[in-house]
PDB file of N, CA and C in Angstrom:
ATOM      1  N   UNK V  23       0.791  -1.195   0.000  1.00  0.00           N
ATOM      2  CA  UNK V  23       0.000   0.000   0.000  1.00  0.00           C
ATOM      3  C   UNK V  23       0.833   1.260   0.000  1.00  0.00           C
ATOM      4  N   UNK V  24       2.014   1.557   0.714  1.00  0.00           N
ATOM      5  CA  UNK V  24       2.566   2.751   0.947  1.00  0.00           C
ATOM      6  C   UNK V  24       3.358   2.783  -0.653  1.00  0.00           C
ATOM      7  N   UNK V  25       3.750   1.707  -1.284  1.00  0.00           N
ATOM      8  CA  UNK V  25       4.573   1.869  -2.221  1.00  0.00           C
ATOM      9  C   UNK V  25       3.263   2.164  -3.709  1.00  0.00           C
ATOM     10  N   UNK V  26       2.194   2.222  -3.483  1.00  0.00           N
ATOM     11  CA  UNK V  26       1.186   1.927  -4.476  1.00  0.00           C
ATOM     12  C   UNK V  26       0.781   3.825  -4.678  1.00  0.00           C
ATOM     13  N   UNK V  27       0.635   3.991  -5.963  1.00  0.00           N
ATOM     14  CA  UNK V  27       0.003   5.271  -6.429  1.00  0.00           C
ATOM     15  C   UNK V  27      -0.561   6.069  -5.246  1.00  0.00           C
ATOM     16  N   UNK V  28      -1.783   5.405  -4.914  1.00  0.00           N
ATOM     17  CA  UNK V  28      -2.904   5.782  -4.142  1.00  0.00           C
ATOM     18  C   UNK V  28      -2.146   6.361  -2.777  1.00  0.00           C
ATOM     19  N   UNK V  29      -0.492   5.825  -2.100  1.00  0.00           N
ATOM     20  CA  UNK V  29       0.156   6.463  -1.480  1.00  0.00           C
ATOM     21  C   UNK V  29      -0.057   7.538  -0.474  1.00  0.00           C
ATOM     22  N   UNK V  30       0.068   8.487  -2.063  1.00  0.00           N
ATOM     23  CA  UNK V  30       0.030   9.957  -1.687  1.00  0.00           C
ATOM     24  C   UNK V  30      -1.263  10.550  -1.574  1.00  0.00           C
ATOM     25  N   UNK V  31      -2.686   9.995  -1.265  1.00  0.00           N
ATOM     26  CA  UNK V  31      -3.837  10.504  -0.692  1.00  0.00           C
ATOM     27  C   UNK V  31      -4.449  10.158   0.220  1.00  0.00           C
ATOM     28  N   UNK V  32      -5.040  10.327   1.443  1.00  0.00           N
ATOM     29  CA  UNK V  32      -5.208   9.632   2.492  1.00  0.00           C
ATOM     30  C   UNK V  32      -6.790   8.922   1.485  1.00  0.00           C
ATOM     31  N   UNK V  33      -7.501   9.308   0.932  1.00  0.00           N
ATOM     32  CA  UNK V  33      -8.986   8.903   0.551  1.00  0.00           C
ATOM     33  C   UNK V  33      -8.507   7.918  -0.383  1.00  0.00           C
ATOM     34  N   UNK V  34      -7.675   8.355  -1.233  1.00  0.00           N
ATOM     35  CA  UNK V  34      -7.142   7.174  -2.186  1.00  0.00           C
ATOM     36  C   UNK V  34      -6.438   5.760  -1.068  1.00  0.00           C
ATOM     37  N   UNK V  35      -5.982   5.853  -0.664  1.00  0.00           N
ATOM     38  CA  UNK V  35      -5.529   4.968   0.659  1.00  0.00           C
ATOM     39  C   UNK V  35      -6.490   4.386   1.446  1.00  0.00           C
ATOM     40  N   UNK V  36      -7.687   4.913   1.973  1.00  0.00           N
ATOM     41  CA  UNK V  36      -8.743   4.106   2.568  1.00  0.00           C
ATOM     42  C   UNK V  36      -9.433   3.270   1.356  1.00  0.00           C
ATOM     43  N   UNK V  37      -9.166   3.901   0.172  1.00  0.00           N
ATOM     44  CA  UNK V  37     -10.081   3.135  -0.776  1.00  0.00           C
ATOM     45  C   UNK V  37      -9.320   1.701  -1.091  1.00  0.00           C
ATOM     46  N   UNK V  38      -8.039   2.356  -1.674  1.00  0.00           N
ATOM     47  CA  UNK V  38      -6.885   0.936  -1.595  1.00  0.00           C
ATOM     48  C   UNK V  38      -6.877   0.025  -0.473  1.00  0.00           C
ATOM     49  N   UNK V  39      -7.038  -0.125   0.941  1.00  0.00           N
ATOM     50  CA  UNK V  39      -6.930  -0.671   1.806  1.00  0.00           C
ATOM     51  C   UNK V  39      -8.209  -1.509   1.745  1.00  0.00           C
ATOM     52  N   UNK V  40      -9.524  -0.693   1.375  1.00  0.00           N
ATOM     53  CA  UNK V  40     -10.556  -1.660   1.483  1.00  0.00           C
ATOM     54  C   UNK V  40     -11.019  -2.450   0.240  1.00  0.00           C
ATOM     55  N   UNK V  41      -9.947  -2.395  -0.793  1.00  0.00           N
ATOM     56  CA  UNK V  41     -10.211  -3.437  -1.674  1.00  0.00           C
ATOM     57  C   UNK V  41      -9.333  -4.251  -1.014  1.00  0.00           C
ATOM     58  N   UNK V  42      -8.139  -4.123  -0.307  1.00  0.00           N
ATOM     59  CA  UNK V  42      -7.034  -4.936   0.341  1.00  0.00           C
ATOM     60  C   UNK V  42      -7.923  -6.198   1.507  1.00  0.00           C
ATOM     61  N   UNK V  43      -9.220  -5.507   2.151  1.00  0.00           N
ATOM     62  CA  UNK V  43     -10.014  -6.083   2.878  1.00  0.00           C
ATOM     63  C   UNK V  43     -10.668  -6.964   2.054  1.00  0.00           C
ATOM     64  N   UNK V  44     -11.228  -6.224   1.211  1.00  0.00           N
ATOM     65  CA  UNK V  44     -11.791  -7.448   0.408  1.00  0.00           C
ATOM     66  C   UNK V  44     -11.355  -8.635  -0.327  1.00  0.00           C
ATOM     67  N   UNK V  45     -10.530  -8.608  -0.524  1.00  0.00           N
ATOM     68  CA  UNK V  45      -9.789  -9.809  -0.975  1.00  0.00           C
ATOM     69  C   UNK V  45      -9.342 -10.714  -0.462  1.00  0.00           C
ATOM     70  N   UNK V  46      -9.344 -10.067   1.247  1.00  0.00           N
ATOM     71  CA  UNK V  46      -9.135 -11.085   2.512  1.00  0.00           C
ATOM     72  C   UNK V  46     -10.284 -12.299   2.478  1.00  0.00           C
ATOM     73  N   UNK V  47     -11.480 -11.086   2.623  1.00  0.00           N
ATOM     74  CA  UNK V  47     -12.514 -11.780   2.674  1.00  0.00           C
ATOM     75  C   UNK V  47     -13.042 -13.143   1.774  1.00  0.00           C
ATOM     76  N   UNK V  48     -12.426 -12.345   0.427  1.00  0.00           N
ATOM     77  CA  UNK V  48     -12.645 -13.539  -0.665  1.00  0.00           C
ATOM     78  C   UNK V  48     -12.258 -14.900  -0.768  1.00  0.00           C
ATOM     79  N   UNK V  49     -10.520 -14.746  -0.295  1.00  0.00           N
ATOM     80  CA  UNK V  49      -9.817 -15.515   0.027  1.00  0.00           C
ATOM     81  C   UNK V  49     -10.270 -16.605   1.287  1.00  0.00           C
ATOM     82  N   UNK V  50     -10.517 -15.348   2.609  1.00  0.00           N
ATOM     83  CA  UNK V  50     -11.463 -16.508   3.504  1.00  0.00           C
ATOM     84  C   UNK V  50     -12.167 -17.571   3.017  1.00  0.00           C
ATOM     85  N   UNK V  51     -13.470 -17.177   2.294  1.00  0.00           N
ATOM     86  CA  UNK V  51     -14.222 -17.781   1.752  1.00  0.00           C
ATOM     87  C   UNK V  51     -14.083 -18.985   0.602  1.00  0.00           C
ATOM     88  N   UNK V  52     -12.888 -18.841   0.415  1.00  0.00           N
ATOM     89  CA  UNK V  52     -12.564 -20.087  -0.412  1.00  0.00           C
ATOM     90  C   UNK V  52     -12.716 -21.226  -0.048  1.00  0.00           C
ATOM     91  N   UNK V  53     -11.818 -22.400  -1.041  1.00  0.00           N
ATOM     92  CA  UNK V  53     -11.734 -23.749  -0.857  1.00  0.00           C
ATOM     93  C   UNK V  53     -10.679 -24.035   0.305  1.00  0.00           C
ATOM     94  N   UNK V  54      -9.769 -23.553  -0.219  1.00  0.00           N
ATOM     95  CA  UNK V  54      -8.603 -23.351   0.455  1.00  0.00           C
ATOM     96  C   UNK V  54      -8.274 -23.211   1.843  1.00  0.00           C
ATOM     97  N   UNK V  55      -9.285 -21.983   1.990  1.00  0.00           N
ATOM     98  CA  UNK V  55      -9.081 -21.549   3.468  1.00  0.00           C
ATOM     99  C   UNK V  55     -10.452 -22.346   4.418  1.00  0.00           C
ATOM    100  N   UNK V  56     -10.919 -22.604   3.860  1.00  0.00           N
ATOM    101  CA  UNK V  56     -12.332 -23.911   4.199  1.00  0.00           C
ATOM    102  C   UNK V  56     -11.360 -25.137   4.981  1.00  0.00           C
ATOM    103  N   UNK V  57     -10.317 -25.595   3.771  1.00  0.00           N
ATOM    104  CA  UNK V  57     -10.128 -26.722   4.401  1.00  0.00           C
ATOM    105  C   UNK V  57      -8.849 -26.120   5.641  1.00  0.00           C
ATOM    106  N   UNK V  58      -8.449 -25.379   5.577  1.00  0.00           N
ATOM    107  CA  UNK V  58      -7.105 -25.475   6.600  1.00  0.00           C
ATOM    108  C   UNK V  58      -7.776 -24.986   7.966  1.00  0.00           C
ATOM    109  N   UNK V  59      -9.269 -24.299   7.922  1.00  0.00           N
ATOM    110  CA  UNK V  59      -9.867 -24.194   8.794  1.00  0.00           C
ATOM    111  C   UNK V  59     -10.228 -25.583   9.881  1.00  0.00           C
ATOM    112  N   UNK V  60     -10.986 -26.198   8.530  1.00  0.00           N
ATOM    113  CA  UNK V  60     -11.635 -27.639   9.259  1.00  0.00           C
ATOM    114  C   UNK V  60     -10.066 -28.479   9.636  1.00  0.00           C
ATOM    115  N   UNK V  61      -9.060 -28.407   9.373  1.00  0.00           N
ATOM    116  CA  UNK V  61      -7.922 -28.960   9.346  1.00  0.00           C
ATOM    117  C   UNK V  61      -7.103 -28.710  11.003  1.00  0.00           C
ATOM    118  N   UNK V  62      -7.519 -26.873  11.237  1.00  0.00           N
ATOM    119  CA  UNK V  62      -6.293 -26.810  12.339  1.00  0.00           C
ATOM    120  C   UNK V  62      -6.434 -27.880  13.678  1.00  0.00           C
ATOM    121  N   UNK V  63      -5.285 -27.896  13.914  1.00  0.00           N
ATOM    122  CA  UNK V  63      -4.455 -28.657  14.731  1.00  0.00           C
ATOM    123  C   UNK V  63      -3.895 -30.120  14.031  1.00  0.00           C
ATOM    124  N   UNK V  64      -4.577 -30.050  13.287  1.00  0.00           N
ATOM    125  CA  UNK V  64      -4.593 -31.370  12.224  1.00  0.00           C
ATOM    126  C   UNK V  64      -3.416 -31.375  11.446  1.00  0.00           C
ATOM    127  N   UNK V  65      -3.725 -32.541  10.608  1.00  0.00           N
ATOM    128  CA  UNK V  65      -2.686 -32.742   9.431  1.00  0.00           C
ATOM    129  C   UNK V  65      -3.571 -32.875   8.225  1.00  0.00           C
ATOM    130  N   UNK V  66      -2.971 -32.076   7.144  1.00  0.00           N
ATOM    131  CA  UNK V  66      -3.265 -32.047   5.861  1.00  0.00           C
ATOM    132  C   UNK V  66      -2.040 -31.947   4.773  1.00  0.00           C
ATOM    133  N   UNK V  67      -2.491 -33.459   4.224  1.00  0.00           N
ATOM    134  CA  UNK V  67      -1.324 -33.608   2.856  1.00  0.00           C
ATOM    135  C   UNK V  67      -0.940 -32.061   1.943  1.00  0.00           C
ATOM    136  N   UNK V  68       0.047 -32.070   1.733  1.00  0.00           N
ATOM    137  CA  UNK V  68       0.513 -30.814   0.875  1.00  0.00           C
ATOM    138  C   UNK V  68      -0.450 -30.974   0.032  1.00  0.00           C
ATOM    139  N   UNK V  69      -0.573 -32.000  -0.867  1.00  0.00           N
ATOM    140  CA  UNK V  69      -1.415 -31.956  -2.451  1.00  0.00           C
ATOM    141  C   UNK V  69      -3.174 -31.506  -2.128  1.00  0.00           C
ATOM    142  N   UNK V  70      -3.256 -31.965  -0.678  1.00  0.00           N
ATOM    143  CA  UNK V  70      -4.704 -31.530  -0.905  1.00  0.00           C
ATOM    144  C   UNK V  70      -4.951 -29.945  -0.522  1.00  0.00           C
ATOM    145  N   UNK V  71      -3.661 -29.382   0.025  1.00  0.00           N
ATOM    146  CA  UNK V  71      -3.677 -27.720   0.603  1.00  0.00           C
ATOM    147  C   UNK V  71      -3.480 -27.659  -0.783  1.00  0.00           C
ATOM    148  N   UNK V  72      -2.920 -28.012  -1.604  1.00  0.00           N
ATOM    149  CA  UNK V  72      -2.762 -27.390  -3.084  1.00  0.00           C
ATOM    150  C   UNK V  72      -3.916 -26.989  -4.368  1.00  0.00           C
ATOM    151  N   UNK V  73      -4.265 -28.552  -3.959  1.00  0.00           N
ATOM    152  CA  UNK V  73      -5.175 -28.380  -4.979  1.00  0.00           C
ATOM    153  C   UNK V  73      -6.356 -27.749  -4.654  1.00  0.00           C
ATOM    154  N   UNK V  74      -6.902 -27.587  -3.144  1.00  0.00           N
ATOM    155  CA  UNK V  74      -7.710 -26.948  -2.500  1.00  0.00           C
ATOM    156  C   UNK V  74      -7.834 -25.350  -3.209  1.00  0.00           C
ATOM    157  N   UNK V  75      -6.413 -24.403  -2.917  1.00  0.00           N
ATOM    158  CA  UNK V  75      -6.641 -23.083  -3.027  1.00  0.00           C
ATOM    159  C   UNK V  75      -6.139 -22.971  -4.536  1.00  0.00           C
ATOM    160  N   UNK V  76      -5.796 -24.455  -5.510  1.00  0.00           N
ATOM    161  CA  UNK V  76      -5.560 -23.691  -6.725  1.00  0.00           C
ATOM    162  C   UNK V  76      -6.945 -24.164  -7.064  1.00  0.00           C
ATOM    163  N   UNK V  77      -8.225 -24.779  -7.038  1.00  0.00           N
ATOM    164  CA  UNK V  77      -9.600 -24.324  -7.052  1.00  0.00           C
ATOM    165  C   UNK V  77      -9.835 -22.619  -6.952  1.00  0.00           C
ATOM    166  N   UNK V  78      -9.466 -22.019  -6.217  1.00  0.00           N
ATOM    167  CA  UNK V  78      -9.692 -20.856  -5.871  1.00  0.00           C
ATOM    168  C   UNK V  78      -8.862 -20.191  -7.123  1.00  0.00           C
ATOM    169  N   UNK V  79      -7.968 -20.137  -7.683  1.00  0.00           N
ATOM    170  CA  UNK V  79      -7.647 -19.618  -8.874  1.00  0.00           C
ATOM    171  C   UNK V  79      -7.109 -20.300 -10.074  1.00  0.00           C
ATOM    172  N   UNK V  80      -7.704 -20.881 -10.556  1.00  0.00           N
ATOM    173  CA  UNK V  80      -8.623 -21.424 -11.886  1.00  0.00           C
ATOM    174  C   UNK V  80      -7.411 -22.218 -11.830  1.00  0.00           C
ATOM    175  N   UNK V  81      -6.627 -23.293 -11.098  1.00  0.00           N
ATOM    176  CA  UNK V  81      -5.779 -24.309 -11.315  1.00  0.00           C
ATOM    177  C   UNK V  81      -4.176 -23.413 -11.301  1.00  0.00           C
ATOM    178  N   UNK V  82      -4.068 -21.776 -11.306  1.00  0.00           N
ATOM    179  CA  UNK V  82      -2.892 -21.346 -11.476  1.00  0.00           C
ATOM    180  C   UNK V  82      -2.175 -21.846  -9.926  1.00  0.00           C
ATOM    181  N   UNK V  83      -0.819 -22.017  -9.810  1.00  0.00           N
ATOM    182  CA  UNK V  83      -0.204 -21.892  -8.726  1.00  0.00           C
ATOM    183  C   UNK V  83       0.022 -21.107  -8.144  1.00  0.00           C
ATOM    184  N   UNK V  84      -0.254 -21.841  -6.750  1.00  0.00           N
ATOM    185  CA  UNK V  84      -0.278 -20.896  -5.100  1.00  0.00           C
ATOM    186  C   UNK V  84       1.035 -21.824  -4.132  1.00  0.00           C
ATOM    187  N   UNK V  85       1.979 -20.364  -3.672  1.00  0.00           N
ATOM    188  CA  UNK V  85       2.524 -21.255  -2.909  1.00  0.00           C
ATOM    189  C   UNK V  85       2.336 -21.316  -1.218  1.00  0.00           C
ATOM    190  N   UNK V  86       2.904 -21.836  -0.651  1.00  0.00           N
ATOM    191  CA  UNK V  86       2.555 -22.393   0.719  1.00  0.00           C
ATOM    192  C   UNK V  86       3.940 -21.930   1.074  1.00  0.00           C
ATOM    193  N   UNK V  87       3.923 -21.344   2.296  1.00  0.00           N
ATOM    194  CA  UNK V  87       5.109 -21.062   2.742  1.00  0.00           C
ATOM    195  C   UNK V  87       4.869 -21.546   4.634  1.00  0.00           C
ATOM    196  N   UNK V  88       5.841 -22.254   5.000  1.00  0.00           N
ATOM    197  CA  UNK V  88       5.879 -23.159   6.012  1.00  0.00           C
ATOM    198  C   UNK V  88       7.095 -22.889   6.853  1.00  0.00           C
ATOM    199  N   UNK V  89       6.823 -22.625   8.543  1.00  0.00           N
ATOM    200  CA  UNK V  89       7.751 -22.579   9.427  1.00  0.00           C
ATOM    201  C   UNK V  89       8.113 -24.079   9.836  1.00  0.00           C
ATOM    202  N   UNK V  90       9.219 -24.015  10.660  1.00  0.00           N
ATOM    203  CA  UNK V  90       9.812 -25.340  10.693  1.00  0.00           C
ATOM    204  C   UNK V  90       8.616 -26.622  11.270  1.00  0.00           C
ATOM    205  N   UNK V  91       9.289 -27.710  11.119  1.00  0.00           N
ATOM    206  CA  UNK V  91       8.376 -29.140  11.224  1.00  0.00           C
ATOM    207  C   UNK V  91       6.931 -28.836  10.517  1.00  0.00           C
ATOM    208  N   UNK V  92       7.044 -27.906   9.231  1.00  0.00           N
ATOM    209  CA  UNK V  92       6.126 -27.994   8.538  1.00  0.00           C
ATOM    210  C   UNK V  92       4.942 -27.941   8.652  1.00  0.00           C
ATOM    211  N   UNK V  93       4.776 -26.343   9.524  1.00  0.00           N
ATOM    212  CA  UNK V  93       3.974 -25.941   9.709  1.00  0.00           C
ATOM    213  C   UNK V  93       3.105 -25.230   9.021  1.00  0.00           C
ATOM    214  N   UNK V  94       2.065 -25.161   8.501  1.00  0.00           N
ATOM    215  CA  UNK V  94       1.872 -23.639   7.238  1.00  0.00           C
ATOM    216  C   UNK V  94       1.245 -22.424   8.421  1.00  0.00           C
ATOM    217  N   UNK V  95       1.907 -21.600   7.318  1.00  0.00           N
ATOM    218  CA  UNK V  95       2.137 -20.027   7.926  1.00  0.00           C
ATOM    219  C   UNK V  95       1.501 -18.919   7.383  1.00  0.00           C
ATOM    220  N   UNK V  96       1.715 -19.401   5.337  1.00  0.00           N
ATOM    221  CA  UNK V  96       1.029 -18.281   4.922  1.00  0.00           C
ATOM    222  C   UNK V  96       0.782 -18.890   3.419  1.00  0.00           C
ATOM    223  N   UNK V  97      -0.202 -18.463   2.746  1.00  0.00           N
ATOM    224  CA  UNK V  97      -0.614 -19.043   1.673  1.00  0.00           C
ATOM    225  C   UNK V  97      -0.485 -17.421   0.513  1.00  0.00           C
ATOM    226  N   UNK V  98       0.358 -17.561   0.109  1.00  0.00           N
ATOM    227  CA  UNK V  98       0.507 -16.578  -1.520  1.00  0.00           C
ATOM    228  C   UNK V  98      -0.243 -16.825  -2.273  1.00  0.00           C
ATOM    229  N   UNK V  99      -1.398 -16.311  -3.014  1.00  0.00           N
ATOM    230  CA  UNK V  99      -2.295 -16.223  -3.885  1.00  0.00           C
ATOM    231  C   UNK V  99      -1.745 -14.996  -5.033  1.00  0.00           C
ATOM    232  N   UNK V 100      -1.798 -15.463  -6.123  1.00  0.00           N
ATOM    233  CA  UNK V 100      -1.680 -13.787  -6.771  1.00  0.00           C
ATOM    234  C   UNK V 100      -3.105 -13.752  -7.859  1.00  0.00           C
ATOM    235  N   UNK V 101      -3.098 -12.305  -7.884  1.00  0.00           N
ATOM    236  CA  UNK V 101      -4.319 -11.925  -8.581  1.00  0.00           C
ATOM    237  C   UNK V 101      -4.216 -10.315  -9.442  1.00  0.00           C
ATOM    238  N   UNK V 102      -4.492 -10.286 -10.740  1.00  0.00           N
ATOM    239  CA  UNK V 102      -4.367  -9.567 -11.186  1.00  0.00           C
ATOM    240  C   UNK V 102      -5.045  -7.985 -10.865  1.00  0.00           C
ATOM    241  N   UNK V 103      -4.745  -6.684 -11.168  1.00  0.00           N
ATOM    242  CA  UNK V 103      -5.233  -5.834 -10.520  1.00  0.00           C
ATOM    243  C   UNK V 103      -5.330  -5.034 -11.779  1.00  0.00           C
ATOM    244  N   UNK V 104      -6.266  -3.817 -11.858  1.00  0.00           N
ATOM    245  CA  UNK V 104      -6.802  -2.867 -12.472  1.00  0.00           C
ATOM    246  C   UNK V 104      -5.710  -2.008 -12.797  1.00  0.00           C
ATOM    247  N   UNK V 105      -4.970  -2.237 -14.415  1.00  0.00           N
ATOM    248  CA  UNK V 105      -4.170  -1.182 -13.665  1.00  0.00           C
ATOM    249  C   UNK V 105      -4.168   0.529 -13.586  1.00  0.00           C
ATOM    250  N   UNK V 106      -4.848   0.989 -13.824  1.00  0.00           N
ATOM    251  CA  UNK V 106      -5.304   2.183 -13.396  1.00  0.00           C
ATOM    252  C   UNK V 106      -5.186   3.002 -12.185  1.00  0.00           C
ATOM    253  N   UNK V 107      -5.912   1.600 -11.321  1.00  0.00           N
ATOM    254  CA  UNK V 107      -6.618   1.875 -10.142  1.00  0.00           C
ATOM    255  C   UNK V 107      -5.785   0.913  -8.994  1.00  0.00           C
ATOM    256  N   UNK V 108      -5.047  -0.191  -9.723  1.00  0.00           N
ATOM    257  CA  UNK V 108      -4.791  -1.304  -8.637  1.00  0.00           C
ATOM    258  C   UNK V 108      -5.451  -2.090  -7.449  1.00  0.00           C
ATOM    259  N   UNK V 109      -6.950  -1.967  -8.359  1.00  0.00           N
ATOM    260  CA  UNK V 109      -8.151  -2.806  -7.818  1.00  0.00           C
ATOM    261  C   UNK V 109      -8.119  -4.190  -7.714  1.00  0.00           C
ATOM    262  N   UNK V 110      -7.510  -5.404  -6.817  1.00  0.00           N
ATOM    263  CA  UNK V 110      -7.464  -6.164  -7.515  1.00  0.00           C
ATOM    264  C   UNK V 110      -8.622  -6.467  -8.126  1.00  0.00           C
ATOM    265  N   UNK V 111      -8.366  -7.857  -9.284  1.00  0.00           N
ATOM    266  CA  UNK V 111      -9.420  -8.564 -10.192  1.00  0.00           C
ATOM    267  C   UNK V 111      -9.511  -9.978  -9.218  1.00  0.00           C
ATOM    268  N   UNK V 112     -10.221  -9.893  -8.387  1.00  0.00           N
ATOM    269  CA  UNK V 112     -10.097 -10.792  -7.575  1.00  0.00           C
ATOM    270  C   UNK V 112     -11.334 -12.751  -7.951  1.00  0.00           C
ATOM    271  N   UNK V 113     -11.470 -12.797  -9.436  1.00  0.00           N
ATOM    272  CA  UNK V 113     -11.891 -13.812  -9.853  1.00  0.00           C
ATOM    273  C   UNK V 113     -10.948 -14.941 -10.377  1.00  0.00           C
ATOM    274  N   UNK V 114     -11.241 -16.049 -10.375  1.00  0.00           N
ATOM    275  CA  UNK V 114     -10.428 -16.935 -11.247  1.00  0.00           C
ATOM    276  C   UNK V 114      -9.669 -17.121 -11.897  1.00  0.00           C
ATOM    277  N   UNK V 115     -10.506 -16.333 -12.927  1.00  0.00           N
ATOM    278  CA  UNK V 115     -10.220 -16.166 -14.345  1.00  0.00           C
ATOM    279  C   UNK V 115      -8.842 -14.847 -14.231  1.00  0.00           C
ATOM    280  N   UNK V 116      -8.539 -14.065 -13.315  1.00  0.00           N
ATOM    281  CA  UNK V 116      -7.702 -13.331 -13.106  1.00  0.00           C
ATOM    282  C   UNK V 116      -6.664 -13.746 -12.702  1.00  0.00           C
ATOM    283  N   UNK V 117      -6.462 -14.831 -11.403  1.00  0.00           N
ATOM    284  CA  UNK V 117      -5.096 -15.201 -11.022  1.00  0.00           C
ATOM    285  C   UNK V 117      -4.033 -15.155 -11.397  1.00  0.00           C
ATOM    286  N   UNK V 118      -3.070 -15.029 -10.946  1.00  0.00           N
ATOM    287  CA  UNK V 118      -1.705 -15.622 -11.714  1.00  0.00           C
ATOM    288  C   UNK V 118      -0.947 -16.467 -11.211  1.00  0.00           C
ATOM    289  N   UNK V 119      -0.183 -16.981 -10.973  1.00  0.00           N
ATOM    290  CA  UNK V 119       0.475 -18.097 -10.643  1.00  0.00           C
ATOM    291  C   UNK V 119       1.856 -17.465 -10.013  1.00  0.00           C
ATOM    292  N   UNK V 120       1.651 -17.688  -8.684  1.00  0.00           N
ATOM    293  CA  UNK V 120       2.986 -17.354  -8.127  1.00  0.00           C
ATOM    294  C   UNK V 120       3.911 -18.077  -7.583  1.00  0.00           C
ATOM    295  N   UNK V 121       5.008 -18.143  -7.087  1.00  0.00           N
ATOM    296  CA  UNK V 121       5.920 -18.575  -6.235  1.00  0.00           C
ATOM    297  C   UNK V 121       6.876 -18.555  -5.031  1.00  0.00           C
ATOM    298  N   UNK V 122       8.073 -19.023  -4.831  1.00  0.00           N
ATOM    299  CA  UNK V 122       8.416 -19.251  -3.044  1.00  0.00           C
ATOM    300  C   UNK V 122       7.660 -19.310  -2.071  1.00  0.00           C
ATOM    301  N   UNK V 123       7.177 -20.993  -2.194  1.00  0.00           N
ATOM    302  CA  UNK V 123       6.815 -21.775  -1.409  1.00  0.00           C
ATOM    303  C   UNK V 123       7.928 -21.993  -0.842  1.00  0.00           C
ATOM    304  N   UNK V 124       7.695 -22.487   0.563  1.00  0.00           N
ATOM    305  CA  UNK V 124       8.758 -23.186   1.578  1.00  0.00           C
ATOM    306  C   UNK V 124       7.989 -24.756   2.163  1.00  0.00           C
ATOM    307  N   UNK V 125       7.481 -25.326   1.614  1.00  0.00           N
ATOM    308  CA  UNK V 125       6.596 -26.426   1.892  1.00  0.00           C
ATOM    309  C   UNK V 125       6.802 -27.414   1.262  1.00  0.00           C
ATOM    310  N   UNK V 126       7.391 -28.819   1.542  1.00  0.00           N
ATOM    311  CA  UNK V 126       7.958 -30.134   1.089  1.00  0.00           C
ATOM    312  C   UNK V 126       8.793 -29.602  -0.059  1.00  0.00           C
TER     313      UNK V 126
END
C-alpha cells in the first residue's frame, strides 16, 4: 500500500486498503481456506492444501510457505489488478500463478 500510487492521498488509501479487505474476505471464503480451517491442529497432505486453493484460482499456482516441522504459515495467492486503479481482479479467471513456497 505505501509503495502503491494511491500512497500519496489519504482517501485514495482508505479506498486501496478496502479493496485490500476485500480480498481477505474472498480468500477466507474459499476452498482453500475452508479446508485449513476444518484442518487446524490437524494434518493435511501438501497436495490436498494445493489443490484446495488452486480451485480458488482457476488451477494457477499458489505457494505455501511453512515454518519449521512444517507448519503452514502463509498461503501466496496472486491476482491480477486494475491497472489504473490497482483494484485487484479478484476472480479466477484473473489469477496468476505465483511462487516461493517453503513447503515439502
Amino acid at each position: 500500500g505505501s509503495c502503491s500510487p494511491s500512497a500519496e492521498q489519504q482517501p485514495a488509501q482508505l479506498e486501496y486498503w478496502s479493496w485490500q479487505e476485500e480480498a481477505v474476505r474472498v480468500a477466507a471464503a474459499g476452498h482453500g481456506s475452508r479446508l485449513v480451517s476444518a484442518s487446524a491442529g490437524g494434518a493435511v497432505r501438501r497436495a490436498d492444501l494445493l489443490a484446495a486453493f488452486e480451485r480458488d484460482t482457476g488451477g494457477r499456482a499458489v505457494a505455501l510457505r511453512c515454518e519449521d516441522a512444517c507448519r503452514l504459515s502463509q498461503v501466496w495467492l496472486g491476482f491480477r489488478a486494475e491497472p489504473a486503479t490497482l483494484r485487484p481482479l479478484l476472480d479466477p479467471d484473473h489469477a496468476v500463478a505465483v511462487s516461493g513456497g517453503s513447503c515439502g
